[in-house]
Amino acid sequence: MKARLRQLWAARAPRERIVIAALAAIVGGALYLSLLHSADRNRTQLIASVATTRAKAALFEQHAAEFERLRAAPVPAASNTDLRTVVQSRADAARLVLTRVDGRDAGQVQVTLGAVAFADWLAWTAALQAQQVRLESARIEALAAPGLVSVSATFARSRAE
């Protein structure tokens, strides 16, 4: 094979050999520059990816520390009163009108609010959370008036771990 290539090379005129060598050098140089450009672009993307990953890792560490802090904290005793009573009293205190309150069982209540300010809804759920009542599921729909929503939600007693 090498002998055949040498024979073909020797069969070419000196001028053709110079042109072929020059073209091979140009193509080789272009391929090398393309490889360098691709490597530099990928290096830049990796540097950005590392920075993003580090930021996510730091946030994950914060969440893990918060989780451990919450797990170590003593669980306050849940109220022995009926869950419907707790939900209704918190709604009354927040001046929210519950259009429907259905007790699924002793530990769950489904509520429906017609039109309520979203900020009031958030404050009410926070007040219920302070009473060891957690939001299990919710369907929130924006109404035509700015800031008002319609809510259908299920609340349950928080479980002690």
PDB file of N, CA and C in Angstrom, residues 67-161:
ATOM      1  N   PHE A  67     -34.451  21.487  56.152  1.00  0.00           N
ATOM      2  CA  PHE A  67     -35.179  20.242  56.390  1.00  0.00           C
ATOM      3  C   PHE A  67     -34.729  19.593  57.693  1.00  0.00           C
ATOM      4  N   GLU A  68     -33.439  19.542  57.916  1.00  0.00           N
ATOM      5  CA  GLU A  68     -32.921  18.945  59.152  1.00  0.00           C
ATOM      6  C   GLU A  68     -33.336  19.764  60.374  1.00  0.00           C
ATOM      7  N   ARG A  69     -33.344  21.092  60.227  1.00  0.00           N
ATOM      8  CA  ARG A  69     -33.780  21.951  61.327  1.00  0.00           C
ATOM      9  C   ARG A  69     -35.247  21.706  61.653  1.00  0.00           C
ATOM     10  N   LEU A  70     -36.061  21.596  60.616  1.00  0.00           N
ATOM     11  CA  LEU A  70     -37.490  21.354  60.838  1.00  0.00           C
ATOM     12  C   LEU A  70     -37.743  19.955  61.391  1.00  0.00           C
ATOM     13  N   ARG A  71     -36.977  18.999  60.933  1.00  0.00           N
ATOM     14  CA  ARG A  71     -37.139  17.636  61.436  1.00  0.00           C
ATOM     15  C   ARG A  71     -36.759  17.551  62.912  1.00  0.00           C
ATOM     16  N   ALA A  72     -35.735  18.316  63.324  1.00  0.00           N
ATOM     17  CA  ALA A  72     -35.276  18.284  64.710  1.00  0.00           C
ATOM     18  C   ALA A  72     -36.204  19.065  65.647  1.00  0.00           C
ATOM     19  N   ALA A  73     -36.980  19.994  65.100  1.00  0.00           N
ATOM     20  CA  ALA A  73     -37.864  20.809  65.932  1.00  0.00           C
ATOM     21  C   ALA A  73     -38.997  19.947  66.469  1.00  0.00           C
ATOM     22  N   PRO A  74     -39.406  20.199  67.701  1.00  0.00           N
ATOM     23  CA  PRO A  74     -40.517  19.421  68.258  1.00  0.00           C
ATOM     24  C   PRO A  74     -41.813  19.764  67.525  1.00  0.00           C
ATOM     25  N   VAL A  75     -42.627  18.761  67.313  1.00  0.00           N
ATOM     26  CA  VAL A  75     -43.900  18.950  66.626  1.00  0.00           C
ATOM     27  C   VAL A  75     -44.927  19.433  67.633  1.00  0.00           C
ATOM     28  N   PRO A  76     -45.518  20.609  67.372  1.00  0.00           N
ATOM     29  CA  PRO A  76     -46.542  21.088  68.295  1.00  0.00           C
ATOM     30  C   PRO A  76     -47.760  20.157  68.254  1.00  0.00           C
ATOM     31  N   ALA A  77     -48.398  20.021  69.368  1.00  0.00           N
ATOM     32  CA  ALA A  77     -49.567  19.158  69.457  1.00  0.00           C
ATOM     33  C   ALA A  77     -50.706  19.733  68.636  1.00  0.00           C
ATOM     34  N   ALA A  78     -51.330  18.875  67.883  1.00  0.00           N
ATOM     35  CA  ALA A  78     -52.462  19.307  67.063  1.00  0.00           C
ATOM     36  C   ALA A  78     -53.674  19.528  67.955  1.00  0.00           C
ATOM     37  N   SER A  79     -54.495  20.440  67.545  1.00  0.00           N
ATOM     38  CA  SER A  79     -55.702  20.728  68.309  1.00  0.00           C
ATOM     39  C   SER A  79     -56.653  19.539  68.240  1.00  0.00           C
ATOM     40  N   ASN A  80     -57.347  19.271  69.326  1.00  0.00           N
ATOM     41  CA  ASN A  80     -58.297  18.158  69.362  1.00  0.00           C
ATOM     42  C   ASN A  80     -59.668  18.549  68.844  1.00  0.00           C
ATOM     43  N   THR A  81     -59.847  19.822  68.508  1.00  0.00           N
ATOM     44  CA  THR A  81     -61.147  20.270  68.015  1.00  0.00           C
ATOM     45  C   THR A  81     -61.371  19.751  66.601  1.00  0.00           C
ATOM     46  N   ASP A  82     -62.634  19.749  66.209  1.00  0.00           N
ATOM     47  CA  ASP A  82     -63.025  19.276  64.889  1.00  0.00           C
ATOM     48  C   ASP A  82     -62.345  20.131  63.816  1.00  0.00           C
ATOM     49  N   LEU A  83     -61.866  19.489  62.757  1.00  0.00           N
ATOM     50  CA  LEU A  83     -61.150  20.200  61.689  1.00  0.00           C
ATOM     51  C   LEU A  83     -62.058  21.207  60.999  1.00  0.00           C
ATOM     52  N   ARG A  84     -63.322  20.851  60.815  1.00  0.00           N
ATOM     53  CA  ARG A  84     -64.256  21.807  60.187  1.00  0.00           C
ATOM     54  C   ARG A  84     -64.379  23.065  61.040  1.00  0.00           C
ATOM     55  N   THR A  85     -64.397  22.903  62.353  1.00  0.00           N
ATOM     56  CA  THR A  85     -64.503  24.039  63.264  1.00  0.00           C
ATOM     57  C   THR A  85     -63.269  24.924  63.161  1.00  0.00           C
ATOM     58  N   VAL A  86     -62.096  24.300  63.117  1.00  0.00           N
ATOM     59  CA  VAL A  86     -60.852  25.066  63.008  1.00  0.00           C
ATOM     60  C   VAL A  86     -60.821  25.850  61.702  1.00  0.00           C
ATOM     61  N   VAL A  87     -61.174  25.195  60.604  1.00  0.00           N
ATOM     62  CA  VAL A  87     -61.150  25.855  59.294  1.00  0.00           C
ATOM     63  C   VAL A  87     -62.166  26.994  59.260  1.00  0.00           C
ATOM     64  N   GLN A  88     -63.357  26.744  59.753  1.00  0.00           N
ATOM     65  CA  GLN A  88     -64.398  27.779  59.742  1.00  0.00           C
ATOM     66  C   GLN A  88     -64.012  28.957  60.630  1.00  0.00           C
ATOM     67  N   SER A  89     -63.446  28.689  61.815  1.00  0.00           N
ATOM     68  CA  SER A  89     -63.080  29.795  62.705  1.00  0.00           C
ATOM     69  C   SER A  89     -61.953  30.633  62.110  1.00  0.00           C
ATOM     70  N   ARG A  90     -60.997  29.987  61.452  1.00  0.00           N
ATOM     71  CA  ARG A  90     -59.917  30.743  60.799  1.00  0.00           C
ATOM     72  C   ARG A  90     -60.457  31.554  59.629  1.00  0.00           C
ATOM     73  N   ALA A  91     -61.427  31.015  58.922  1.00  0.00           N
ATOM     74  CA  ALA A  91     -62.046  31.761  57.815  1.00  0.00           C
ATOM     75  C   ALA A  91     -62.795  32.973  58.350  1.00  0.00           C
ATOM     76  N   ASP A  92     -63.515  32.781  59.449  1.00  0.00           N
ATOM     77  CA  ASP A  92     -64.233  33.903  60.063  1.00  0.00           C
ATOM     78  C   ASP A  92     -63.252  34.969  60.540  1.00  0.00           C
ATOM     79  N   ALA A  93     -62.153  34.535  61.153  1.00  0.00           N
ATOM     80  CA  ALA A  93     -61.162  35.496  61.643  1.00  0.00           C
ATOM     81  C   ALA A  93     -60.521  36.264  60.481  1.00  0.00           C
ATOM     82  N   ALA A  94     -60.382  35.619  59.340  1.00  0.00           N
ATOM     83  CA  ALA A  94     -59.785  36.276  58.176  1.00  0.00           C
ATOM     84  C   ALA A  94     -60.838  36.998  57.334  1.00  0.00           C
ATOM     85  N   ARG A  95     -62.102  36.937  57.773  1.00  0.00           N
ATOM     86  CA  ARG A  95     -63.224  37.557  57.077  1.00  0.00           C
ATOM     87  C   ARG A  95     -63.383  37.006  55.655  1.00  0.00           C
ATOM     88  N   LEU A  96     -63.221  35.688  55.548  1.00  0.00           N
ATOM     89  CA  LEU A  96     -63.438  35.007  54.277  1.00  0.00           C
ATOM     90  C   LEU A  96     -64.776  34.296  54.330  1.00  0.00           C
ATOM     91  N   VAL A  97     -65.465  34.294  53.206  1.00  0.00           N
ATOM     92  CA  VAL A  97     -66.762  33.625  53.134  1.00  0.00           C
ATOM     93  C   VAL A  97     -66.566  32.299  52.407  1.00  0.00           C
ATOM     94  N   LEU A  98     -66.763  31.216  53.155  1.00  0.00           N
ATOM     95  CA  LEU A  98     -66.651  29.887  52.564  1.00  0.00           C
ATOM     96  C   LEU A  98     -67.997  29.530  51.946  1.00  0.00           C
ATOM     97  N   THR A  99     -68.009  29.276  50.634  1.00  0.00           N
ATOM     98  CA  THR A  99     -69.276  28.932  49.984  1.00  0.00           C
ATOM     99  C   THR A  99     -69.666  27.488  50.250  1.00  0.00           C
ATOM    100  N   ARG A 100     -68.661  26.647  50.537  1.00  0.00           N
ATOM    101  CA  ARG A 100     -68.953  25.246  50.842  1.00  0.00           C
ATOM    102  C   ARG A 100     -67.864  24.689  51.750  1.00  0.00           C
ATOM    103  N   VAL A 101     -68.287  23.929  52.772  1.00  0.00           N
ATOM    104  CA  VAL A 101     -67.357  23.239  53.668  1.00  0.00           C
ATOM    105  C   VAL A 101     -67.860  21.812  53.817  1.00  0.00           C
ATOM    106  N   ASP A 102     -67.092  20.863  53.282  1.00  0.00           N
ATOM    107  CA  ASP A 102     -67.471  19.455  53.377  1.00  0.00           C
ATOM    108  C   ASP A 102     -66.403  18.702  54.141  1.00  0.00           C
ATOM    109  N   GLY A 103     -66.823  18.000  55.186  1.00  0.00           N
ATOM    110  CA  GLY A 103     -65.902  17.172  55.946  1.00  0.00           C
ATOM    111  C   GLY A 103     -65.834  15.789  55.315  1.00  0.00           C
ATOM    112  N   ARG A 104     -64.732  15.453  54.669  1.00  0.00           N
ATOM    113  CA  ARG A 104     -64.588  14.134  54.046  1.00  0.00           C
ATOM    114  C   ARG A 104     -64.520  13.047  55.117  1.00  0.00           C
ATOM    115  N   ASP A 105     -63.700  13.296  56.131  1.00  0.00           N
ATOM    116  CA  ASP A 105     -63.603  12.409  57.293  1.00  0.00           C
ATOM    117  C   ASP A 105     -63.099  13.262  58.444  1.00  0.00           C
ATOM    118  N   ALA A 106     -62.711  12.649  59.544  1.00  0.00           N
ATOM    119  CA  ALA A 106     -62.285  13.405  60.725  1.00  0.00           C
ATOM    120  C   ALA A 106     -61.009  14.199  60.473  1.00  0.00           C
ATOM    121  N   GLY A 107     -60.221  13.773  59.497  1.00  0.00           N
ATOM    122  CA  GLY A 107     -58.940  14.440  59.272  1.00  0.00           C
ATOM    123  C   GLY A 107     -58.865  15.280  58.028  1.00  0.00           C
ATOM    124  N   GLN A 108     -59.958  15.372  57.234  1.00  0.00           N
ATOM    125  CA  GLN A 108     -59.933  16.140  55.991  1.00  0.00           C
ATOM    126  C   GLN A 108     -61.175  16.988  55.832  1.00  0.00           C
ATOM    127  N   VAL A 109     -60.966  18.172  55.245  1.00  0.00           N
ATOM    128  CA  VAL A 109     -62.071  19.082  54.956  1.00  0.00           C
ATOM    129  C   VAL A 109     -61.852  19.659  53.567  1.00  0.00           C
ATOM    130  N   GLN A 110     -62.933  19.689  52.765  1.00  0.00           N
ATOM    131  CA  GLN A 110     -62.859  20.322  51.453  1.00  0.00           C
ATOM    132  C   GLN A 110     -63.650  21.616  51.517  1.00  0.00           C
ATOM    133  N   VAL A 111     -63.025  22.712  51.057  1.00  0.00           N
ATOM    134  CA  VAL A 111     -63.673  24.022  51.106  1.00  0.00           C
ATOM    135  C   VAL A 111     -63.704  24.633  49.714  1.00  0.00           C
ATOM    136  N   THR A 112     -64.663  25.530  49.522  1.00  0.00           N
ATOM    137  CA  THR A 112     -64.781  26.269  48.274  1.00  0.00           C
ATOM    138  C   THR A 112     -64.995  27.730  48.627  1.00  0.00           C
ATOM    139  N   LEU A 113     -64.228  28.591  48.001  1.00  0.00           N
ATOM    140  CA  LEU A 113     -64.370  30.038  48.182  1.00  0.00           C
ATOM    141  C   LEU A 113     -64.716  30.625  46.823  1.00  0.00           C
ATOM    142  N   GLY A 114     -65.753  31.464  46.782  1.00  0.00           N
ATOM    143  CA  GLY A 114     -66.206  32.031  45.514  1.00  0.00           C
ATOM    144  C   GLY A 114     -65.240  33.036  44.934  1.00  0.00           C
ATOM    145  N   ALA A 115     -65.088  34.164  45.566  1.00  0.00           N
ATOM    146  CA  ALA A 115     -64.189  35.213  45.094  1.00  0.00           C
ATOM    147  C   ALA A 115     -63.432  35.745  46.296  1.00  0.00           C
ATOM    148  N   VAL A 116     -62.120  35.612  46.247  1.00  0.00           N
ATOM    149  CA  VAL A 116     -61.294  36.028  47.372  1.00  0.00           C
ATOM    150  C   VAL A 116     -60.008  36.638  46.814  1.00  0.00           C
ATOM    151  N   ALA A 117     -59.466  37.618  47.521  1.00  0.00           N
ATOM    152  CA  ALA A 117     -58.173  38.190  47.115  1.00  0.00           C
ATOM    153  C   ALA A 117     -57.096  37.131  47.326  1.00  0.00           C
ATOM    154  N   PHE A 118     -56.213  36.985  46.349  1.00  0.00           N
ATOM    155  CA  PHE A 118     -55.183  35.955  46.422  1.00  0.00           C
ATOM    156  C   PHE A 118     -54.314  36.132  47.663  1.00  0.00           C
ATOM    157  N   ALA A 119     -53.999  37.371  48.026  1.00  0.00           N
ATOM    158  CA  ALA A 119     -53.180  37.629  49.215  1.00  0.00           C
ATOM    159  C   ALA A 119     -53.902  37.158  50.478  1.00  0.00           C
ATOM    160  N   ASP A 120     -55.223  37.351  50.528  1.00  0.00           N
ATOM    161  CA  ASP A 120     -56.005  36.880  51.682  1.00  0.00           C
ATOM    162  C   ASP A 120     -56.008  35.358  51.749  1.00  0.00           C
ATOM    163  N   TRP A 121     -56.108  34.725  50.593  1.00  0.00           N
ATOM    164  CA  TRP A 121     -56.053  33.258  50.530  1.00  0.00           C
ATOM    165  C   TRP A 121     -54.726  32.741  51.083  1.00  0.00           C
ATOM    166  N   LEU A 122     -53.611  33.373  50.677  1.00  0.00           N
ATOM    167  CA  LEU A 122     -52.297  32.952  51.159  1.00  0.00           C
ATOM    168  C   LEU A 122     -52.168  33.159  52.667  1.00  0.00           C
ATOM    169  N   ALA A 123     -52.664  34.283  53.162  1.00  0.00           N
ATOM    170  CA  ALA A 123     -52.592  34.550  54.602  1.00  0.00           C
ATOM    171  C   ALA A 123     -53.436  33.533  55.371  1.00  0.00           C
ATOM    172  N   TRP A 124     -54.579  33.173  54.829  1.00  0.00           N
ATOM    173  CA  TRP A 124     -55.453  32.208  55.490  1.00  0.00           C
ATOM    174  C   TRP A 124     -54.799  30.828  55.544  1.00  0.00           C
ATOM    175  N   THR A 125     -54.193  30.405  54.456  1.00  0.00           N
ATOM    176  CA  THR A 125     -53.527  29.095  54.462  1.00  0.00           C
ATOM    177  C   THR A 125     -52.351  29.093  55.436  1.00  0.00           C
ATOM    178  N   ALA A 126     -51.655  30.224  55.552  1.00  0.00           N
ATOM    179  CA  ALA A 126     -50.552  30.319  56.519  1.00  0.00           C
ATOM    180  C   ALA A 126     -51.088  30.229  57.950  1.00  0.00           C
ATOM    181  N   ALA A 127     -52.226  30.877  58.211  1.00  0.00           N
ATOM    182  CA  ALA A 127     -52.827  30.807  59.547  1.00  0.00           C
ATOM    183  C   ALA A 127     -53.273  29.383  59.865  1.00  0.00           C
ATOM    184  N   LEU A 128     -53.796  28.677  58.872  1.00  0.00           N
ATOM    185  CA  LEU A 128     -54.187  27.282  59.089  1.00  0.00           C
ATOM    186  C   LEU A 128     -52.960  26.405  59.325  1.00  0.00           C
ATOM    187  N   GLN A 129     -51.899  26.693  58.626  1.00  0.00           N
ATOM    188  CA  GLN A 129     -50.666  25.921  58.806  1.00  0.00           C
ATOM    189  C   GLN A 129     -50.133  26.088  60.232  1.00  0.00           C
ATOM    190  N   ALA A 130     -50.280  27.280  60.776  1.00  0.00           N
ATOM    191  CA  ALA A 130     -49.858  27.517  62.159  1.00  0.00           C
ATOM    192  C   ALA A 130     -50.710  26.707  63.138  1.00  0.00           C
ATOM    193  N   GLN A 131     -51.908  26.316  62.728  1.00  0.00           N
ATOM    194  CA  GLN A 131     -52.805  25.500  63.547  1.00  0.00           C
ATOM    195  C   GLN A 131     -52.630  24.008  63.238  1.00  0.00           C
ATOM    196  N   GLN A 132     -51.525  23.646  62.566  1.00  0.00           N
ATOM    197  CA  GLN A 132     -51.228  22.260  62.197  1.00  0.00           C
ATOM    198  C   GLN A 132     -52.237  21.689  61.199  1.00  0.00           C
ATOM    199  N   VAL A 133     -52.727  22.540  60.322  1.00  0.00           N
ATOM    200  CA  VAL A 133     -53.611  22.117  59.241  1.00  0.00           C
ATOM    201  C   VAL A 133     -52.867  22.398  57.946  1.00  0.00           C
ATOM    202  N   ARG A 134     -52.659  21.344  57.156  1.00  0.00           N
ATOM    203  CA  ARG A 134     -51.882  21.519  55.932  1.00  0.00           C
ATOM    204  C   ARG A 134     -52.798  21.504  54.716  1.00  0.00           C
ATOM    205  N   LEU A 135     -52.377  22.216  53.704  1.00  0.00           N
ATOM    206  CA  LEU A 135     -53.082  22.249  52.430  1.00  0.00           C
ATOM    207  C   LEU A 135     -52.681  20.992  51.661  1.00  0.00           C
ATOM    208  N   GLU A 136     -53.652  20.161  51.368  1.00  0.00           N
ATOM    209  CA  GLU A 136     -53.365  18.901  50.689  1.00  0.00           C
ATOM    210  C   GLU A 136     -53.469  19.057  49.177  1.00  0.00           C
ATOM    211  N   SER A 137     -54.479  19.748  48.696  1.00  0.00           N
ATOM    212  CA  SER A 137     -54.625  20.004  47.267  1.00  0.00           C
ATOM    213  C   SER A 137     -55.449  21.272  47.093  1.00  0.00           C
ATOM    214  N   ALA A 138     -55.241  21.917  45.949  1.00  0.00           N
ATOM    215  CA  ALA A 138     -55.987  23.153  45.687  1.00  0.00           C
ATOM    216  C   ALA A 138     -56.129  23.364  44.188  1.00  0.00           C
ATOM    217  N   ARG A 139     -57.233  23.947  43.813  1.00  0.00           N
ATOM    218  CA  ARG A 139     -57.457  24.377  42.435  1.00  0.00           C
ATOM    219  C   ARG A 139     -57.810  25.863  42.518  1.00  0.00           C
ATOM    220  N   ILE A 140     -56.957  26.686  41.936  1.00  0.00           N
ATOM    221  CA  ILE A 140     -57.129  28.132  42.033  1.00  0.00           C
ATOM    222  C   ILE A 140     -57.334  28.666  40.616  1.00  0.00           C
ATOM    223  N   GLU A 141     -58.389  29.432  40.434  1.00  0.00           N
ATOM    224  CA  GLU A 141     -58.682  30.012  39.120  1.00  0.00           C
ATOM    225  C   GLU A 141     -58.763  31.523  39.261  1.00  0.00           C
ATOM    226  N   ALA A 142     -58.090  32.214  38.353  1.00  0.00           N
ATOM    227  CA  ALA A 142     -58.125  33.681  38.353  1.00  0.00           C
ATOM    228  C   ALA A 142     -59.489  34.145  37.860  1.00  0.00           C
ATOM    229  N   LEU A 143     -60.001  35.168  38.484  1.00  0.00           N
ATOM    230  CA  LEU A 143     -61.269  35.768  38.069  1.00  0.00           C
ATOM    231  C   LEU A 143     -60.990  36.998  37.216  1.00  0.00           C
ATOM    232  N   ALA A 144     -62.028  37.571  36.653  1.00  0.00           N
ATOM    233  CA  ALA A 144     -61.864  38.725  35.763  1.00  0.00           C
ATOM    234  C   ALA A 144     -61.293  39.935  36.501  1.00  0.00           C
ATOM    235  N   ALA A 145     -61.685  40.115  37.749  1.00  0.00           N
ATOM    236  CA  ALA A 145     -61.178  41.249  38.528  1.00  0.00           C
ATOM    237  C   ALA A 145     -59.735  40.981  38.938  1.00  0.00           C
ATOM    238  N   PRO A 146     -58.870  41.966  38.796  1.00  0.00           N
ATOM    239  CA  PRO A 146     -57.458  41.752  39.145  1.00  0.00           C
ATOM    240  C   PRO A 146     -57.284  41.394  40.618  1.00  0.00           C
ATOM    241  N   GLY A 147     -56.498  40.361  40.883  1.00  0.00           N
ATOM    242  CA  GLY A 147     -56.173  39.968  42.241  1.00  0.00           C
ATOM    243  C   GLY A 147     -57.169  39.023  42.885  1.00  0.00           C
ATOM    244  N   LEU A 148     -58.316  38.800  42.247  1.00  0.00           N
ATOM    245  CA  LEU A 148     -59.324  37.908  42.818  1.00  0.00           C
ATOM    246  C   LEU A 148     -59.224  36.523  42.203  1.00  0.00           C
ATOM    247  N   VAL A 149     -59.455  35.518  43.053  1.00  0.00           N
ATOM    248  CA  VAL A 149     -59.409  34.133  42.600  1.00  0.00           C
ATOM    249  C   VAL A 149     -60.583  33.369  43.165  1.00  0.00           C
ATOM    250  N   SER A 150     -60.871  32.252  42.546  1.00  0.00           N
ATOM    251  CA  SER A 150     -61.844  31.290  43.034  1.00  0.00           C
ATOM    252  C   SER A 150     -61.042  30.065  43.448  1.00  0.00           C
ATOM    253  N   VAL A 151     -61.347  29.508  44.621  1.00  0.00           N
ATOM    254  CA  VAL A 151     -60.518  28.434  45.167  1.00  0.00           C
ATOM    255  C   VAL A 151     -61.377  27.256  45.601  1.00  0.00           C
ATOM    256  N   SER A 152     -60.876  26.082  45.282  1.00  0.00           N
ATOM    257  CA  SER A 152     -61.423  24.840  45.811  1.00  0.00           C
ATOM    258  C   SER A 152     -60.227  24.097  46.384  1.00  0.00           C
ATOM    259  N   ALA A 153     -60.266  23.781  47.683  1.00  0.00           N
ATOM    260  CA  ALA A 153     -59.085  23.206  48.336  1.00  0.00           C
ATOM    261  C   ALA A 153     -59.468  22.130  49.328  1.00  0.00           C
ATOM    262  N   THR A 154     -58.504  21.253  49.569  1.00  0.00           N
ATOM    263  CA  THR A 154     -58.660  20.209  50.570  1.00  0.00           C
ATOM    264  C   THR A 154     -57.592  20.409  51.634  1.00  0.00           C
ATOM    265  N   PHE A 155     -58.022  20.438  52.883  1.00  0.00           N
ATOM    266  CA  PHE A 155     -57.111  20.596  54.019  1.00  0.00           C
ATOM    267  C   PHE A 155     -57.138  19.305  54.856  1.00  0.00           C
ATOM    268  N   ALA A 156     -56.021  19.043  55.517  1.00  0.00           N
ATOM    269  CA  ALA A 156     -55.937  17.869  56.373  1.00  0.00           C
ATOM    270  C   ALA A 156     -55.098  18.207  57.600  1.00  0.00           C
ATOM    271  N   ARG A 157     -55.305  17.442  58.640  1.00  0.00           N
ATOM    272  CA  ARG A 157     -54.479  17.609  59.834  1.00  0.00           C
ATOM    273  C   ARG A 157     -53.066  17.197  59.504  1.00  0.00           C
ATOM    274  N   SER A 158     -52.089  17.935  60.045  1.00  0.00           N
ATOM    275  CA  SER A 158     -50.683  17.557  59.862  1.00  0.00           C
ATOM    276  C   SER A 158     -50.409  16.292  60.637  1.00  0.00           C
ATOM    277  N   ARG A 159     -49.618  15.430  60.009  1.00  0.00           N
ATOM    278  CA  ARG A 159     -49.266  14.169  60.658  1.00  0.00           C
ATOM    279  C   ARG A 159     -48.023  14.362  61.482  1.00  0.00           C
ATOM    280  N   ALA A 160     -48.001  13.791  62.667  1.00  0.00           N
ATOM    281  CA  ALA A 160     -46.799  13.792  63.498  1.00  0.00           C
ATOM    282  C   ALA A 160     -45.889  12.679  62.999  1.00  0.00           C
ATOM    283  N   GLU A 161     -44.627  12.985  62.809  1.00  0.00           N
ATOM    284  CA  GLU A 161     -43.659  12.005  62.297  1.00  0.00           C
ATOM    285  C   GLU A 161     -43.167  11.127  63.410  1.00  0.00           C
TER     286      GLU A 161
END
